[in-house]
Short mmCIF file of C-alpha atoms and ligand atoms in Angstrom, two decimals:
data_model
loop_
_atom_site.label_atom_id
_atom_site.label_comp_id
_atom_site.label_asym_id
_atom_site.label_seq_id
_atom_site.Cartn_x
_atom_site.Cartn_y
_atom_site.Cartn_z
CA UNK F 592 11.47 -5.17 -26.42
CA UNK F 593 11.95 -7.93 -23.92
CA UNK F 594 14.62 -7.24 -21.55
CA UNK F 595 16.97 -9.57 -19.44
CA UNK F 596 17.34 -8.06 -16.02
CA UNK F 597 20.48 -7.26 -13.77
CA UNK F 598 20.33 -8.84 -10.73
CA UNK F 599 18.17 -5.98 -9.03
CA UNK F 600 16.95 -4.18 -12.04
CA UNK F 601 13.05 -3.60 -12.00
CA UNK F 602 11.21 -6.64 -13.30
CA UNK F 603 11.07 -6.40 -17.11
CA UNK F 604 7.56 -5.77 -18.37
CA UNK F 605 6.41 -5.18 -21.72
CA UNK F 606 3.50 -5.50 -24.02
CA UNK F 607 5.10 -8.55 -25.63
CA UNK F 608 3.99 -8.68 -29.28
CA UNK F 609 4.34 -12.50 -29.59
CA UNK F 610 2.38 -13.11 -26.56
CA UNK F 611 -1.28 -14.16 -26.91
CA UNK F 612 -4.27 -12.55 -25.33
CA UNK F 613 -4.36 -14.39 -22.37
CA UNK F 614 -0.77 -15.71 -21.90
CA UNK F 615 2.30 -14.63 -20.23
CA UNK F 616 5.75 -15.98 -19.73
CA UNK F 617 7.94 -15.76 -16.67
CA UNK F 618 11.45 -16.75 -16.60
CA UNK F 619 13.37 -17.50 -13.26
CA UNK F 620 16.98 -16.12 -13.39
CA UNK F 621 18.52 -17.54 -10.23
CA UNK F 622 21.85 -15.88 -9.09
CA UNK F 623 24.04 -16.82 -6.11
CA UNK F 624 24.68 -12.91 -5.76
CA UNK F 625 21.16 -12.31 -5.32
CA UNK F 626 20.64 -10.55 -1.93
CA UNK F 627 18.01 -11.66 0.61
CA UNK F 628 14.59 -10.23 0.83
CA UNK F 629 14.62 -8.44 4.25
CA UNK F 630 11.75 -10.00 6.27
CA UNK F 631 11.29 -6.48 7.62
CA UNK F 632 9.78 -5.68 4.46
CA UNK F 633 6.78 -7.33 6.00
CA UNK F 634 6.65 -5.00 8.83
CA UNK F 635 3.23 -3.53 10.40
CA UNK F 636 2.47 -0.33 11.72
CA UNK F 637 0.37 0.56 14.76
CA UNK F 638 -0.91 4.03 15.55
CA UNK F 639 -2.85 5.60 18.25
CA UNK F 640 -5.64 6.24 16.02
CA UNK F 641 -9.31 5.00 15.66
CA UNK F 642 -9.57 1.72 17.09
CA UNK F 643 -6.24 0.32 16.06
CA UNK F 644 -4.67 0.17 19.63
CA UNK F 645 -8.13 0.58 21.86
CA UNK F 646 -10.32 -2.01 20.62
CA UNK F 647 -8.22 -3.54 17.90
CA UNK F 648 -5.25 -4.81 19.66
CA UNK F 649 -5.80 -3.96 23.40
CA UNK F 650 -8.87 -4.44 25.58
CA UNK F 651 -7.36 -4.20 28.90
CA UNK F 652 -7.35 -7.31 31.32
CA UNK F 653 -10.95 -6.43 32.93
CA UNK F 654 -12.51 -6.75 29.41
CA UNK F 655 -15.21 -9.15 28.57
CA UNK F 656 -13.68 -9.78 25.22
CA UNK F 657 -11.36 -12.62 25.46
CA UNK F 658 -7.91 -11.41 26.13
CA UNK F 659 -4.32 -12.30 27.31
CA UNK F 660 -3.01 -9.73 29.74
CA UNK F 661 -5.32 -7.20 28.13
CA UNK F 662 -4.42 -8.15 24.45
CA UNK F 663 -7.42 -9.42 22.45
CA UNK F 664 -6.44 -13.20 22.17
CA UNK F 665 -8.34 -13.46 18.88
CA UNK F 666 -6.13 -10.98 17.34
CA UNK F 667 -3.10 -12.16 18.69
CA UNK F 668 -3.28 -15.66 17.41
CA UNK F 669 -4.37 -14.21 13.88
CA UNK F 670 -1.15 -11.95 13.68
CA UNK F 671 1.34 -14.64 15.02
CA UNK F 672 0.62 -16.46 11.84
CA UNK F 673 1.85 -13.52 9.94
CA UNK F 674 5.26 -13.80 11.23
CA UNK F 675 5.43 -10.29 11.93
CA UNK F 676 9.15 -9.23 12.04
CA UNK F 677 8.65 -5.41 13.18
CA UNK F 678 5.81 -3.41 14.53
CA UNK F 679 6.07 0.59 14.29
CA UNK F 680 4.48 2.60 17.03
CA UNK F 681 2.95 5.18 18.34
CA UNK F 682 2.30 7.06 15.29
CA UNK F 683 2.38 8.42 12.50
CA UNK F 684 1.11 11.94 13.16
CA UNK F 685 0.23 10.87 16.70
CA UNK F 686 4.13 10.32 17.55
CA UNK F 687 4.97 14.09 17.34
CA UNK F 688 2.28 14.86 19.86
CA UNK F 689 3.28 11.89 21.89
CA UNK F 690 4.87 12.33 25.46
CA UNK F 691 6.22 9.14 26.41
CA UNK F 692 6.09 9.82 30.22
CA UNK F 693 2.30 10.22 30.18
CA UNK F 694 2.14 6.33 29.57
CA UNK F 695 4.26 5.06 32.38
CA UNK F 696 3.24 4.27 35.76
CA UNK F 697 0.07 3.19 37.52
CA UNK F 698 -2.71 3.65 34.78
CA UNK F 699 -4.90 5.70 36.93
CA UNK F 700 -2.79 8.50 37.61
CA UNK F 701 -1.98 8.81 33.95
CA UNK F 702 -2.91 11.96 32.40
CA UNK F 703 -5.18 12.20 29.47
CA UNK F 704 -4.76 14.13 26.14
CA UNK F 705 -6.56 15.14 22.95
CA UNK F 706 -5.61 13.40 19.94
CA UNK F 707 -5.60 16.14 17.80
CA UNK F 708 -4.65 14.65 14.46
CA UNK F 709 -7.22 11.76 14.74
CA UNK F 710 -10.86 13.20 15.44
CA UNK F 711 -9.99 15.08 18.58
CA UNK F 712 -10.56 11.60 20.55
CA UNK F 713 -9.46 11.72 24.20
CA UNK F 714 -6.54 9.54 24.81
CA UNK F 715 -6.13 8.03 28.12
CA UNK F 716 -2.60 6.74 27.62
CA UNK F 717 -3.37 3.39 29.27
CA UNK F 718 -1.47 1.64 26.61
CA UNK F 719 2.01 3.08 26.72
CA UNK F 720 5.62 2.02 26.41
CA UNK F 721 5.42 -1.25 28.79
CA UNK F 722 2.43 -2.13 26.79
CA UNK F 723 3.92 -1.83 23.38
CA UNK F 724 7.40 -3.78 24.41
CA UNK F 725 5.14 -6.58 25.97
CA UNK F 726 2.92 -7.02 22.57
CA UNK F 727 6.18 -6.99 20.76
CA UNK F 728 7.61 -9.78 22.88
CA UNK F 729 4.26 -11.71 22.61
CA UNK F 730 4.36 -11.27 18.70
CA UNK F 731 8.33 -11.98 18.37
CA UNK F 732 8.92 -9.04 16.49
CA UNK F 733 11.23 -6.04 16.78
CA UNK F 734 9.76 -2.61 18.30
CA UNK F 735 10.17 0.59 15.96
CA UNK F 736 9.53 3.58 17.90
CA UNK F 737 8.76 6.72 16.33
CA UNK F 738 10.18 9.48 18.27
CA UNK F 739 8.44 13.05 18.90
CA UNK F 740 10.64 15.95 17.32
CA UNK F 741 7.51 18.20 16.25
CA UNK F 742 6.20 19.04 19.77
CA UNK F 743 8.89 17.41 22.06
CA UNK F 744 12.25 17.97 23.00
CA UNK F 745 15.93 16.49 22.52
CA UNK F 746 15.95 15.48 26.28
CA UNK F 747 12.45 14.13 26.10
CA UNK F 748 13.67 11.53 23.32
CA UNK F 749 17.05 10.85 24.75
CA UNK F 750 15.34 9.94 28.06
CA UNK F 751 13.06 7.48 26.39
CA UNK F 752 15.80 5.54 24.86
CA UNK F 753 17.58 5.42 28.17
CA UNK F 754 14.34 4.38 29.99
CA UNK F 755 14.09 1.50 27.68
CA UNK F 756 17.78 0.54 27.11
CA UNK F 757 19.71 1.53 29.97
CA UNK F 758 20.65 -1.09 32.72
CA UNK F 759 21.55 1.80 35.25
CA UNK F 760 20.82 5.37 35.94
CA UNK F 761 17.78 7.67 36.79
CA UNK F 762 15.57 6.32 33.84
CA UNK F 763 16.52 2.72 34.53
CA UNK F 764 15.50 3.20 38.19
CA UNK F 765 12.18 4.51 36.95
CA UNK F 766 11.61 1.67 34.68
CA UNK F 767 12.23 -0.62 37.42
CA UNK F 768 10.14 0.86 39.79
CA UNK F 769 7.37 0.64 37.06
CA UNK F 770 7.84 -3.19 36.91
CA UNK F 771 10.40 -3.80 34.35
CA UNK F 772 13.80 -4.75 35.90
CA UNK F 773 15.69 -5.92 32.67
CA UNK F 774 16.23 -3.24 30.01
CA UNK F 775 14.44 -4.09 26.56
CA UNK F 776 16.16 -4.28 23.33
CA UNK F 777 15.59 -1.67 20.87
CA UNK F 778 16.86 -1.35 17.20
CA UNK F 779 14.65 0.75 15.20
CA UNK F 780 14.32 4.54 16.39
CA UNK F 781 12.59 6.95 14.06
CA UNK F 782 13.57 10.41 14.72
CA UNK F 783 10.52 12.35 13.91
CA UNK F 784 7.53 11.42 11.36
CA UNK F 785 6.52 13.43 8.29
CA UNK F 786 8.39 16.36 9.36
CA UNK F 787 7.65 18.13 6.27
CA UNK F 788 3.95 18.20 7.50
CA UNK F 789 2.35 17.07 10.69
CA UNK F 790 5.74 16.27 12.18
CA UNK F 791 6.68 19.91 12.06
CA UNK F 792 6.15 21.55 8.58
CA UNK F 793 10.24 21.75 8.52
CA UNK F 794 12.09 22.59 5.37
CA UNK F 795 14.52 19.74 4.58
CA UNK F 796 17.38 22.02 5.17
CA UNK F 797 16.00 22.76 8.78
CA UNK F 798 15.14 19.13 9.58
CA UNK F 799 18.28 17.94 8.24
CA UNK F 800 19.96 19.83 11.43
CA UNK F 801 17.44 19.25 13.77
CA UNK F 802 17.65 15.34 12.99
CA UNK F 803 21.59 15.62 13.34
CA UNK F 804 21.13 17.29 16.75
CA UNK F 805 18.41 14.91 17.91
CA UNK F 806 20.22 11.78 17.07
CA UNK F 807 23.36 12.70 18.84
CA UNK F 808 21.64 12.28 22.18
CA UNK F 809 20.06 8.90 21.50
CA UNK F 810 22.74 6.84 22.95
CA UNK F 811 23.59 3.24 22.55
CA UNK F 812 23.61 1.78 26.06
CA UNK F 813 24.93 -1.44 27.40
CA UNK F 814 25.53 -3.00 24.19
CA UNK F 815 22.28 -2.03 22.53
CA UNK F 816 22.62 -0.68 18.90
CA UNK F 817 20.18 1.89 17.78
CA UNK F 818 19.33 1.95 13.94
CA UNK F 819 18.53 5.57 13.41
CA UNK F 820 15.87 6.39 10.94
CA UNK F 821 15.33 10.11 9.68
CA UNK F 822 11.99 11.11 8.69
CA UNK F 823 11.91 11.10 4.75
CA UNK F 824 9.65 12.10 1.80
CA UNK F 825 6.33 11.96 0.80
CA UNK F 826 6.03 9.95 -2.52
CA UNK F 827 7.32 12.57 -5.14
CA UNK F 828 9.41 14.98 -3.04
CA UNK F 829 12.98 13.81 -4.34
CA UNK F 830 14.44 17.19 -3.01
CA UNK F 831 13.63 16.02 0.30
CA UNK F 832 15.42 12.79 -0.06
CA UNK F 833 18.56 14.76 -1.60
CA UNK F 834 18.71 17.39 1.09
CA UNK F 835 18.72 14.68 3.74
CA UNK F 836 21.35 12.48 1.94
CA UNK F 837 23.63 15.76 1.31
CA UNK F 838 23.22 17.04 4.87
CA UNK F 839 22.83 13.89 7.42
CA UNK F 840 23.75 10.77 5.66
CA UNK F 841 26.58 10.21 8.10
CA UNK F 842 24.16 10.34 10.98
CA UNK F 843 21.56 8.03 9.78
CA UNK F 844 20.96 4.35 9.18
CA UNK F 845 17.92 4.50 7.30
CA UNK F 846 15.59 7.31 5.87
CA UNK F 847 11.89 6.90 5.10
CA UNK F 848 9.39 7.25 2.64
CA UNK F 849 5.50 7.19 2.51
CA UNK F 850 3.53 6.37 -0.40
CA UNK F 851 -0.19 5.80 -0.25
CA UNK F 852 -2.36 4.46 -2.98
CA UNK F 853 -4.81 7.13 -2.95
CA UNK F 854 -6.71 9.22 -5.20
CA UNK F 855 -5.63 12.75 -3.65
CA UNK F 856 -5.51 14.44 -0.45
CA UNK F 857 -8.32 16.84 -0.81
CA UNK F 858 -11.71 15.94 -1.74
CA UNK F 859 -13.32 12.42 -1.91
CA UNK F 860 -10.94 9.45 -1.89
CA UNK F 861 -13.57 6.90 -3.35
CA UNK F 862 -15.21 4.34 -1.57
CA UNK F 863 -13.46 1.15 -0.51
CA UNK F 864 -16.30 -1.28 -1.39
CA UNK F 865 -18.30 0.55 -4.02
CA UNK F 866 -15.91 0.97 -7.16
CA UNK F 867 -16.31 0.12 -10.80
CA UNK F 868 -13.71 -1.64 -13.07
CA UNK F 869 -12.11 1.74 -14.17
CA UNK F 870 -11.58 2.54 -10.53
CA UNK F 871 -9.99 -0.97 -9.92
CA UNK F 872 -7.68 -0.65 -12.80
CA UNK F 873 -6.78 2.91 -11.81
CA UNK F 874 -5.84 1.92 -7.89
CA UNK F 875 -3.65 -0.78 -9.42
CA UNK F 876 -1.80 1.45 -11.47
CA UNK F 877 -1.08 3.95 -9.04
CA UNK F 878 -0.27 1.16 -6.51
CA UNK F 879 2.42 0.07 -9.15
CA UNK F 880 3.93 3.61 -9.52
CA UNK F 881 5.70 3.17 -5.99
CA UNK F 882 8.02 1.34 -8.39
CA UNK F 883 9.16 4.49 -10.13
CA UNK F 884 8.98 6.61 -7.16
CA UNK F 885 11.24 4.15 -4.93
CA UNK F 886 13.64 3.74 -7.93
CA UNK F 887 14.14 7.66 -8.30
CA UNK F 888 14.75 8.02 -4.31
CA UNK F 889 17.04 4.91 -4.74
CA UNK F 890 19.02 7.08 -7.39
CA UNK F 891 19.43 9.72 -5.33
CA UNK F 892 20.66 7.61 -2.58
CA UNK F 893 22.69 5.68 -4.66
CA UNK F 894 24.67 9.11 -5.67
CA UNK F 895 25.61 9.75 -1.97
CA UNK F 896 25.79 6.22 -0.59
CA UNK F 897 26.94 3.81 -3.50
CA UNK F 898 27.57 1.11 -1.03
CA UNK F 899 24.25 1.04 0.16
CA UNK F 900 24.76 1.32 3.81
CA UNK F 901 21.76 3.31 4.60
CA UNK F 902 18.26 1.54 4.03
CA UNK F 903 15.28 3.28 2.38
CA UNK F 904 12.30 2.27 4.57
CA UNK F 905 8.81 2.79 3.22
CA UNK F 906 7.39 3.13 6.67
CA UNK F 907 3.95 3.96 5.65
CA UNK F 908 2.27 2.29 2.48
CA UNK F 909 -1.28 1.01 1.49
CA UNK F 910 -4.71 2.14 0.27
CA UNK F 911 -6.33 5.19 1.48
CA UNK F 912 -10.18 5.42 0.71
CA UNK F 913 -12.82 7.39 2.28
CA UNK F 914 -13.98 6.25 5.92
CA UNK F 915 -16.84 3.70 5.75
CA UNK F 916 -20.32 5.53 6.20
CA UNK F 917 -21.38 5.87 9.77
CA UNK F 918 -17.91 5.63 11.40
CA UNK F 919 -16.33 8.28 13.32
CA UNK F 920 -14.79 10.76 11.20
CA UNK F 921 -10.89 11.10 11.60
CA UNK F 922 -10.76 7.33 12.81
CA UNK F 923 -9.76 6.08 8.91
CA UNK F 924 -12.03 2.91 9.24
CA UNK F 925 -12.09 1.39 5.79
CA UNK F 926 -13.24 -1.81 4.36
CA UNK F 927 -11.07 -4.05 2.46
CA UNK F 928 -11.79 -5.98 -0.70
CA UNK F 929 -10.15 -8.02 -3.60
CA UNK F 930 -8.80 -5.10 -4.73
CA UNK F 931 -6.94 -4.24 -1.49
CA UNK F 932 -5.53 -7.73 -1.77
CA UNK F 933 -4.27 -6.84 -5.27
CA UNK F 934 -2.60 -3.77 -3.90
CA UNK F 935 -0.79 -5.60 -1.22
CA UNK F 936 0.45 -8.24 -3.75
CA UNK F 937 1.72 -5.87 -6.21
CA UNK F 938 3.34 -3.60 -3.81
CA UNK F 939 5.30 -6.56 -2.13
CA UNK F 940 6.36 -7.74 -5.61
CA UNK F 941 7.68 -4.50 -6.43
CA UNK F 942 9.65 -3.75 -2.89
CA UNK F 943 11.27 -7.33 -3.52
CA UNK F 944 13.09 -6.11 -6.65
CA UNK F 945 14.45 -3.14 -4.28
CA UNK F 946 15.50 -5.28 -1.85
CA UNK F 947 19.27 -4.28 -1.77
CA UNK F 948 18.05 -0.89 -0.56
CA UNK F 949 14.73 -1.13 0.81
CA UNK F 950 15.14 -2.66 4.23
CA UNK F 951 11.94 -2.42 5.82
CA UNK F 952 8.26 -1.27 4.74
CA UNK F 953 5.26 -1.09 7.02
CA UNK F 954 1.91 -1.37 5.86
CA UNK F 955 -0.54 1.02 7.24
CA UNK F 956 -2.09 -0.02 9.41
CA UNK F 957 -2.24 -3.48 11.46
CA UNK F 958 -6.05 -3.31 12.66
CA UNK F 959 -9.15 -1.29 11.76
CA UNK F 960 -7.21 1.61 10.32
CA UNK F 961 -6.60 1.99 6.37
CA UNK F 962 -5.64 -1.32 4.94
CA UNK F 963 -5.70 -3.42 7.77
CA UNK F 964 -4.78 -6.98 8.55
CA UNK F 965 -7.87 -7.19 10.80
CA UNK F 966 -10.98 -5.72 11.49
CA UNK F 967 -12.89 -5.76 14.98
CA UNK F 968 -16.18 -5.01 16.52
CA UNK F 969 -16.69 -5.65 20.07
CA UNK F 970 -15.77 -9.34 20.39
CA UNK F 971 -15.87 -10.34 16.56
CA UNK F 972 -12.74 -10.03 14.37
CA UNK F 973 -12.47 -10.61 10.67
CA UNK F 974 -9.18 -11.20 8.50
CA UNK F 975 -9.03 -9.03 5.74
CA UNK F 976 -7.94 -10.04 1.97
CA UNK F 977 -5.02 -8.20 2.72
CA UNK F 978 -4.02 -10.26 5.69
CA UNK F 979 -4.27 -13.14 3.45
CA UNK F 980 -1.69 -12.20 1.01
CA UNK F 981 0.62 -11.45 4.09
CA UNK F 982 -0.05 -15.13 5.07
CA UNK F 983 0.48 -16.46 1.38
CA UNK F 984 3.69 -14.67 1.17
CA UNK F 985 5.38 -15.59 4.54
CA UNK F 986 7.78 -17.76 2.71
CA UNK F 987 9.32 -14.80 1.16
CA UNK F 988 10.79 -13.37 4.28
CA UNK F 989 14.38 -13.76 4.55
CA UNK F 990 14.45 -15.73 1.38
CA UNK F 991 17.09 -15.23 -1.31
CA UNK F 992 15.34 -13.07 -4.17
CA UNK F 993 14.98 -14.75 -7.46
CA UNK F 994 15.02 -12.08 -10.43
CA UNK F 995 12.54 -12.55 -13.19
CA UNK F 996 11.95 -11.55 -16.68
CA UNK F 997 8.24 -11.29 -17.50
CA UNK F 998 6.38 -10.73 -20.47
CA UNK F 999 2.74 -9.82 -20.49
CA UNK F 1000 0.02 -7.98 -21.69
CA UNK F 1001 -1.07 -4.74 -20.19
CA UNK F 1002 -4.37 -3.31 -19.51
CA UNK F 1003 -4.99 0.52 -19.96
CA UNK F 1004 -6.28 2.40 -17.25
CA UNK F 1005 -7.40 6.08 -16.51
CA UNK F 1006 -4.84 8.84 -16.27
CA UNK F 1007 -2.48 7.08 -19.05
CA UNK F 1008 -1.54 4.43 -16.28
CA UNK F 1009 -0.89 0.85 -17.49
CA UNK F 1010 -1.46 -2.41 -15.53
CA UNK F 1011 0.23 -5.55 -16.65
CA UNK F 1012 -2.12 -8.57 -16.40
CA UNK F 1013 0.52 -10.72 -14.84
CA UNK F 1014 2.97 -9.66 -11.84
CA UNK F 1015 5.25 -12.25 -10.03
CA UNK F 1016 7.77 -12.62 -7.50
CA UNK F 1017 10.24 -15.47 -6.47
CA UNK F 1018 12.40 -16.52 -3.91
CA UNK F 1019 14.32 -19.34 -2.47
CA UNK F 1020 14.89 -20.62 1.12
CA UNK F 1021 15.94 -23.87 2.75
CA UNK F 1022 15.80 -25.58 -0.85
CA UNK F 1023 12.09 -24.44 -1.28
CA UNK F 1024 11.40 -21.80 -4.14
CA UNK F 1025 8.39 -19.75 -3.42
CA UNK F 1026 6.58 -18.24 -6.58
CA UNK F 1027 3.92 -15.84 -6.26
CA UNK F 1028 1.78 -14.94 -9.51
CA UNK F 1029 -1.02 -12.31 -9.88
CA UNK F 1030 -3.55 -12.27 -12.50
CA UNK F 1031 -5.01 -8.51 -12.30
CA UNK F 1032 -7.28 -9.32 -15.31
CA UNK F 1033 -10.95 -8.96 -14.06
CA UNK F 1034 -12.45 -10.98 -17.03
CA UNK F 1035 -10.10 -13.61 -18.10
CA UNK F 1036 -7.96 -16.46 -16.98
CA UNK F 1037 -4.37 -16.25 -18.02
CA UNK F 1038 -2.06 -19.06 -18.78
CA UNK F 1039 1.34 -18.39 -17.60
CA UNK F 1040 4.51 -20.17 -18.81
CA UNK F 1041 7.41 -20.19 -16.33
CA UNK F 1042 10.92 -21.28 -17.59
CA UNK F 1043 12.34 -22.82 -13.94
CA UNK F 1044 15.94 -22.32 -15.45
CA UNK F 1045 16.85 -25.70 -13.81
CA UNK F 1046 14.78 -24.92 -10.37
CA UNK F 1047 13.40 -28.25 -9.12
CA UNK F 1048 9.53 -28.61 -9.40
CA UNK F 1049 9.09 -32.34 -8.24
CA UNK F 1050 6.75 -31.50 -5.56
CA UNK F 1051 4.27 -28.58 -5.95
CA UNK F 1052 1.64 -27.02 -3.32
CA UNK F 1053 -0.40 -23.88 -3.84
CA UNK F 1054 -2.70 -21.62 -2.48
CA UNK F 1055 -5.11 -19.01 -4.34
CA UNK F 1056 -6.99 -15.99 -2.97
CA UNK F 1057 -9.61 -14.86 -5.36
CA UNK F 1058 -13.33 -13.69 -4.99
CA UNK F 1059 -16.63 -13.80 -7.06
CA UNK F 1060 -16.43 -10.02 -7.59
CA UNK F 1061 -13.44 -7.63 -7.12
CA UNK F 1062 -15.88 -5.59 -4.48
CA UNK F 1063 -16.05 -8.70 -2.23
CA UNK F 1064 -14.91 -8.28 1.44
CA UNK F 1065 -15.03 -10.03 4.81
CA UNK F 1066 -17.24 -8.49 7.16
CA UNK F 1067 -18.86 -9.34 10.44
CA UNK F 1068 -21.47 -11.81 9.57
CA UNK F 1069 -19.92 -12.93 6.46
CA UNK F 1070 -16.07 -13.14 7.70
CA UNK F 1071 -14.92 -15.88 5.04
CA UNK F 1072 -16.15 -14.46 1.82
CA UNK F 1073 -12.68 -13.80 0.70
CA UNK F 1074 -10.35 -16.47 1.94
CA UNK F 1075 -7.50 -18.80 1.16
CA UNK F 1076 -7.88 -21.92 -0.74
CA UNK F 1077 -5.76 -24.75 -1.68
CA UNK F 1078 -4.44 -24.50 -5.58
CA UNK F 1079 -4.18 -27.75 -6.88
CA UNK F 1080 -4.94 -28.46 -10.30
CA UNK F 1081 -4.20 -24.98 -12.37
CA UNK F 1082 -0.59 -26.22 -12.88
CA UNK F 1083 1.81 -28.90 -14.80
CA UNK F 1084 5.19 -29.13 -15.33
CA UNK F 1085 6.84 -30.59 -18.67
CA UNK F 1086 10.49 -30.20 -20.17
CA UNK F 1087 11.75 -27.91 -17.53
CA UNK F 1088 8.68 -25.31 -17.92
CA UNK F 1089 5.84 -24.88 -15.43
CA UNK F 1090 2.60 -23.73 -16.88
CA UNK F 1091 -0.01 -22.35 -14.50
CA UNK F 1092 -3.54 -21.00 -15.32
CA UNK F 1093 -4.52 -18.27 -13.39
CA UNK F 1094 -8.06 -17.55 -12.86
CA UNK F 1095 -9.15 -14.13 -13.48
CA UNK F 1096 -8.55 -11.66 -10.49
CA UNK F 1097 -6.39 -14.07 -8.35
CA UNK F 1098 -3.11 -14.37 -6.46
CA UNK F 1099 -1.56 -17.77 -6.52
CA UNK F 1100 1.42 -18.78 -4.54
CA UNK F 1101 3.39 -21.85 -5.35
CA UNK F 1102 5.91 -23.86 -3.41
CA UNK F 1103 8.30 -25.83 -5.38
CA UNK F 1104 10.82 -28.63 -4.31
O1 AHR L 867 -1.32 6.43 8.67
C1 AHR L 867 -2.06 7.54 8.74
C2 AHR L 867 -1.42 8.80 8.65
O2 AHR L 867 -1.04 8.92 7.43
C3 AHR L 867 -0.16 8.75 9.61
O3 AHR L 867 -0.61 9.32 10.86
C4 AHR L 867 0.88 9.92 9.00
O4 AHR L 867 2.02 9.57 9.24
C5 AHR L 867 0.25 9.72 7.53
O5 AHR L 867 -0.18 10.99 7.11
#
């Protein structure tokens, strides 16, 4: 049952009868027609939630924590290494209660509000539009604004776009008065968030009409061209995508999709650090299901948009576990183990295979919330295992996707799920091929034979992420328990074949030249 793949077919995966227990094969299928992996697949998300913004990214100019114009210097430096292409803000659910005018002008005059979605914390609006755009400039990334549809107005959203992008007029005058002479560039504009839930509890039919109305008044000023994003489905809600594509496709550039690796929405979501092998494999199986979910949403989109003009944007994804005991309820602070790193790698490998339609994804979230890149406590910061996956995968950004055929054993998991022992992805850029390989098996190393199909591998360098235990994580006091190391010995090339021995529970990226 080994399949050879069409360029963008989902990577073949099978319990290949001829494959020995601890072996797998990967065949590179390079093609000139293969699309580029949109760098925006490596997007991030920052919400006014817990300590993501306040404490995580922003401490203010007068803080004793080392900062650059109010932004944490340690976090900024760490994030710069990830080459973040796009940052989504200010939510999430928060976005549909956010009134942007409360976050401009002298900070001491800004009104306060209750963050009703996230623990009832009082928000002082000290981090607003100017601070977000400055942050994006410092990180060198595109801003992605999530507009308020649920509790806002058409006028409010239209004026936000004008404030940010117009050279002249009343909103531009206000912006200039607040210290920013030149307009900013704004490409990505989300019109609402989770409009089926916290963003207004709309039906898809009603939201499609509301979306059409709101987006009408979000204008392109002075050569700025908005990429308008409709609020899309949650995981298995295919009807939402169907209705939106049917009723509003001509008014949108993209539609979102949210998919969390989560046990369920009621009751316990399980501990982020105390889990057993069964939980580990279940989590990986649930994460991999995103492939089927994206495929079905893509099929619906293909019916209405066969030329793939409209992007599918998975603008929230990642693990969602119980909050760490002792932390503030509603702040979604969770630890991050090697299991999270596996989820990151498997998800990114999957998104790559849909790169003709999936034009952006945003992991939730960048700091101190859910599956974050960094965790902070006062003046300390740790980099999470997930951070290291994003670092290893930087070379895949804007590289040409190389389809693969994979034969591997599968491990049975709870609820009838199956987890492939080996997952892989490959791409090429500037004459350098990057091959990322994951061995999900907790106990056994796996020997992977890679048919290079003529790809040059005279010079190879590699990095590996693994740990002694699947439960290992980095924390204040033990910041480097799970960290990237050089991978120098586990591979060899002979007769056009690369053999790689992947240690148990490891993620390896090889650079071939
Ligand atoms: O990322 C946390 C929350 O998850 C977001 O605010 C919301 O959009 C989703 O339900």
